[in-house]
Amino acid sequence: MASNYYYSAQIKQCLEFGTRNQSRHLKTIHGHIIKTLPCPETILHNKIIHGYAKIRNTTYARRAFDEIPQPNLYSWNSLLMAYSQSGHHLSEMERTFKRLPERDGVSWNLLISGYSLSGLVGEAVKAYNTMMKDGSGDFLTRVSVMTMLKLCSDNGRVGLGKQVHVQVVKRGFESYLLVGSALMDMYAKVGFISDAKTVFYGLEDRNTVMYNSLMGGLLASGMVEDAKKLFRGMEKDSVSWTAMIKGLSQNGLEKEAIEFFREMKMEGRMLCLGRQWLWSGRAEEAVKMFLEMQRSGIEPDHYTLGQAISACANISSLEEGSQFHGKAVVSGFVHYVIVSNSLVTLYGKCGNIDDSTKLFNEMSFRDEVSWTAMVSAYAQFGRAIEAIDLFDRMVQHGLNPDGVTLTGVISACSRAGLVEKGQRYFELMTNEYGIVPSNGHYSCMIDLFSRSGRLEEAMNFINGMPFPPDAIGWITLLSACRNKGNLEIGKRAAESLIELDPHHPAGYTLLLSIYASKGRWDCVAQLRRKMREKNVRKEPGQSWIKWKGKLHSFSADDESSPYLDQIYAKLEELNQKIIEDGYKPDTSFVQHDVEEAVKIKMLNYHSERLAIAFGLIFVPAGLPIRVGKNLRVCVDCHIATKHISRVTGREIIVRDAVRFHRFKDGTCSCGDFW
């Protein structure tokens, strides 16, 4: 049975990994705590409140607080934090603060911060002054000081800032780097450069942020020579260069600004900027920055090249990634493990599984990332036996798999219908490797049962989970119910998904498909009305294909493509050929009560077929046709594409919302478990 410790770990994981479904995940954990733990420890209650506070869900933070039999100061402060950080619940924040049975420095900091975040400078100052009176000043902390200094900085309250500075000196806080940085930044921003310099040079330790702040203040005050002198003696980052170039330009020194820009490129600062784009997750900008570096004659190191290739993998940009691969071979960096791992991942994510395998086999040294990348690539491509074999070899080499590796191998079992083997790996996750299963792992297990048609077992697994599935888990089960025609479990899954997220379209659209396949048009009409009432819209299917550096997108009702006449003509030709090859349209999931001929026509113009037809017209013979799709490939398009690959003799690779499909000679890499 799940314990307080287990749920604490789940809450921590939910907050640390931060996803767009964070609130939903936290609610499901909270709900399961209520169901399974009669008397949760106060510390667990506090973690739930603190979690809701961090994601700014004040309603549920209050509900969690009200469930505590005897709240302690941490409980009260967590609730206060929820109201303070929201910026929209000042009255509740004030009421909670007044009700506190006792107060500490955290309580006062939250009150001051809440006023400050809401732009109520006067109230924040009043709270600060109240704290400093009648002995409450003992609660003054570095956090309080930094909050007030930022408030003074943002609002030009230099007089108040000087008062805070006095308290900083009295308390001995000036030696702390973060306090000194905030103090110096306040003086620099309000134009008190002399005071900023005094604080700056009075500190034993200084970081780049402080140098940048002072330099910005000097430039804003027209003290260009002082700024240049400071700049020459500091350790620079991309912010330093940008601030210097911008400051020179604002002071009318455009020629000097250009010279500094050239110097930045010569010193390789573009490398740092490129890395900062990879770390911030802005993959497209990172690729563009790397290409600009190459045009400027700046040579990358192996780390930067590896990061650039990873960025290409994240956006499935095979074209640029292949160019970078060539760069890695010429430079000799291909032998560095970070570069090799990135290349294995790149080709795996772009559907070139053979190239991934070749690179992996040629690696002289492999780490955990290498093995995991290859296991995941095999799993995505439906090559389950290879993925499982590789996982076992990884363990034999003495390497410990992580959560990503386990996701890959369980997914591989799911693709191949190896239910018992997948269950064994799931058990090993906790028993052998000490990994706490995430929502993703539970969704993999739901998929494992569902894909094999063992829907009752999937429901039993869900009922035994420590918390209810997230949206992905319910969608996985619901999709299987649609494919297997199981209306009973499908309705339960759809109702659970709609209850979890009333505006998620999948719960409605997948249930619509089940009703349509059963000919329940009255239920279809009723569900459509419900969608209109709730303003829920079905996500339109879109497919795309990249050719000659340009992305061509298609949707069933989009007639903007200049090649549409050619595409429709190609589809008519293909339909005749695949019918002769034995193709029979499967219209059972068309969600409209229309004539059979109309249903067939609707299927013929699905977005992936438009993209495939475009590829057959423009992509030269001998090259695979690569199509991306935002939704899962439907049953009929999957069947049709098998036939298209056979009658045309072309290899077609489709990357849908779940996985890769490699169609060749009338077969698909996913077999019967797609």
PDB file of N, CA and C in Angstrom, residues 18 79 94 107 117 159 167 190 196 205 220 231 263 265 326 372 382 396-397 427 556 562 586 605 615 623 662 664:
ATOM      1  N   GLY A  18       7.850  19.625 -13.750  1.00  0.00           N
ATOM      2  CA  GLY A  18       7.055  20.701 -14.296  1.00  0.00           C
ATOM      3  C   GLY A  18       6.511  20.515 -15.705  1.00  0.00           C
ATOM      4  N   LEU A  79      -0.167  28.227   2.914  1.00  0.00           N
ATOM      5  CA  LEU A  79      -1.415  28.820   2.429  1.00  0.00           C
ATOM      6  C   LEU A  79      -1.207  30.301   2.112  1.00  0.00           C
ATOM      7  N   GLU A  94      -4.373  38.970   3.256  1.00  0.00           N
ATOM      8  CA  GLU A  94      -4.409  39.786   4.478  1.00  0.00           C
ATOM      9  C   GLU A  94      -5.163  39.072   5.594  1.00  0.00           C
ATOM     10  N   SER A 107       6.598  34.530   7.185  1.00  0.00           N
ATOM     11  CA  SER A 107       5.254  35.119   7.138  1.00  0.00           C
ATOM     12  C   SER A 107       5.318  36.567   6.668  1.00  0.00           C
ATOM     13  N   LEU A 117       4.282  42.250  -5.525  1.00  0.00           N
ATOM     14  CA  LEU A 117       3.901  41.628  -6.784  1.00  0.00           C
ATOM     15  C   LEU A 117       2.635  42.244  -7.367  1.00  0.00           C
ATOM     16  N   GLY A 159      15.129  56.877  -1.792  1.00  0.00           N
ATOM     17  CA  GLY A 159      15.146  57.259  -0.377  1.00  0.00           C
ATOM     18  C   GLY A 159      14.895  56.064   0.523  1.00  0.00           C
ATOM     19  N   GLN A 167      19.755  49.248   7.185  1.00  0.00           N
ATOM     20  CA  GLN A 167      19.435  47.992   7.873  1.00  0.00           C
ATOM     21  C   GLN A 167      20.356  46.852   7.416  1.00  0.00           C
ATOM     22  N   VAL A 190      18.690  53.405 -10.618  1.00  0.00           N
ATOM     23  CA  VAL A 190      18.124  54.733 -10.359  1.00  0.00           C
ATOM     24  C   VAL A 190      19.132  55.841 -10.639  1.00  0.00           C
ATOM     25  N   ALA A 196      26.511  52.948  -6.319  1.00  0.00           N
ATOM     26  CA  ALA A 196      26.616  51.612  -6.901  1.00  0.00           C
ATOM     27  C   ALA A 196      28.065  51.141  -6.897  1.00  0.00           C
ATOM     28  N   ASP A 205      33.497  39.200  -3.062  1.00  0.00           N
ATOM     29  CA  ASP A 205      33.131  38.328  -4.185  1.00  0.00           C
ATOM     30  C   ASP A 205      32.167  39.072  -5.104  1.00  0.00           C
ATOM     31  N   ALA A 220      24.074  53.715 -19.186  1.00  0.00           N
ATOM     32  CA  ALA A 220      22.845  54.512 -19.137  1.00  0.00           C
ATOM     33  C   ALA A 220      23.113  55.942 -18.683  1.00  0.00           C
ATOM     34  N   PHE A 231      34.338  46.557 -18.600  1.00  0.00           N
ATOM     35  CA  PHE A 231      34.089  45.456 -19.533  1.00  0.00           C
ATOM     36  C   PHE A 231      35.368  44.688 -19.851  1.00  0.00           C
ATOM     37  N   GLU A 263      34.234  41.814 -32.688  1.00  0.00           N
ATOM     38  CA  GLU A 263      35.125  41.239 -31.682  1.00  0.00           C
ATOM     39  C   GLU A 263      34.456  40.073 -30.961  1.00  0.00           C
ATOM     40  N   LYS A 265      32.250  38.029 -32.163  1.00  0.00           N
ATOM     41  CA  LYS A 265      32.280  36.865 -33.046  1.00  0.00           C
ATOM     42  C   LYS A 265      33.665  36.247 -33.106  1.00  0.00           C
ATOM     43  N   GLY A 326      28.155  15.599 -41.125  1.00  0.00           N
ATOM     44  CA  GLY A 326      29.319  15.747 -41.995  1.00  0.00           C
ATOM     45  C   GLY A 326      30.411  16.570 -41.339  1.00  0.00           C
ATOM     46  N   THR A 372      20.420   4.059 -23.915  1.00  0.00           N
ATOM     47  CA  THR A 372      19.030   4.513 -23.797  1.00  0.00           C
ATOM     48  C   THR A 372      18.524   5.082 -25.116  1.00  0.00           C
ATOM     49  N   GLY A 382       9.128   0.275 -33.567  1.00  0.00           N
ATOM     50  CA  GLY A 382       8.432  -0.999 -33.552  1.00  0.00           C
ATOM     51  C   GLY A 382       9.322  -2.221 -33.586  1.00  0.00           C
ATOM     52  N   GLN A 396      23.819  -6.274 -18.751  1.00  0.00           N
ATOM     53  CA  GLN A 396      24.958  -7.197 -18.668  1.00  0.00           C
ATOM     54  C   GLN A 396      26.296  -6.457 -18.650  1.00  0.00           C
ATOM     55  N   HIS A 397      26.321  -5.273 -19.279  1.00  0.00           N
ATOM     56  CA  HIS A 397      27.545  -4.463 -19.283  1.00  0.00           C
ATOM     57  C   HIS A 397      27.735  -3.701 -17.963  1.00  0.00           C
ATOM     58  N   GLU A 427       8.055  -4.312 -12.931  1.00  0.00           N
ATOM     59  CA  GLU A 427       8.351  -4.737 -11.556  1.00  0.00           C
ATOM     60  C   GLU A 427       9.819  -4.505 -11.213  1.00  0.00           C
ATOM     61  N   ALA A 556      -7.405  18.364 -44.321  1.00  0.00           N
ATOM     62  CA  ALA A 556      -8.463  17.895 -45.211  1.00  0.00           C
ATOM     63  C   ALA A 556      -9.276  19.032 -45.816  1.00  0.00           C
ATOM     64  N   PRO A 562      -0.791  25.399 -53.623  1.00  0.00           N
ATOM     65  CA  PRO A 562      -0.801  25.642 -55.081  1.00  0.00           C
ATOM     66  C   PRO A 562      -0.713  24.358 -55.899  1.00  0.00           C
ATOM     67  N   ASP A 586     -12.175   1.199 -44.935  1.00  0.00           N
ATOM     68  CA  ASP A 586     -12.808   0.927 -43.634  1.00  0.00           C
ATOM     69  C   ASP A 586     -13.449   2.221 -43.154  1.00  0.00           C
ATOM     70  N   TYR A 605      -9.253  11.980 -48.612  1.00  0.00           N
ATOM     71  CA  TYR A 605      -8.617  13.291 -48.498  1.00  0.00           C
ATOM     72  C   TYR A 605      -8.108  13.578 -47.088  1.00  0.00           C
ATOM     73  N   GLY A 615       4.538  13.952 -51.788  1.00  0.00           N
ATOM     74  CA  GLY A 615       5.845  13.310 -51.795  1.00  0.00           C
ATOM     75  C   GLY A 615       6.062  12.458 -53.032  1.00  0.00           C
ATOM     76  N   LEU A 623      14.435   7.897 -52.818  1.00  0.00           N
ATOM     77  CA  LEU A 623      14.451   8.559 -51.509  1.00  0.00           C
ATOM     78  C   LEU A 623      13.160   8.245 -50.766  1.00  0.00           C
ATOM     79  N   ARG A 662       6.944   2.697 -40.603  1.00  0.00           N
ATOM     80  CA  ARG A 662       7.775   2.563 -41.807  1.00  0.00           C
ATOM     81  C   ARG A 662       7.076   1.594 -42.760  1.00  0.00           C
ATOM     82  N   LYS A 664       6.761  -0.266 -46.252  1.00  0.00           N
ATOM     83  CA  LYS A 664       7.614  -0.715 -47.351  1.00  0.00           C
ATOM     84  C   LYS A 664       7.110  -2.058 -47.868  1.00  0.00           C
TER      85      LYS A 664
END
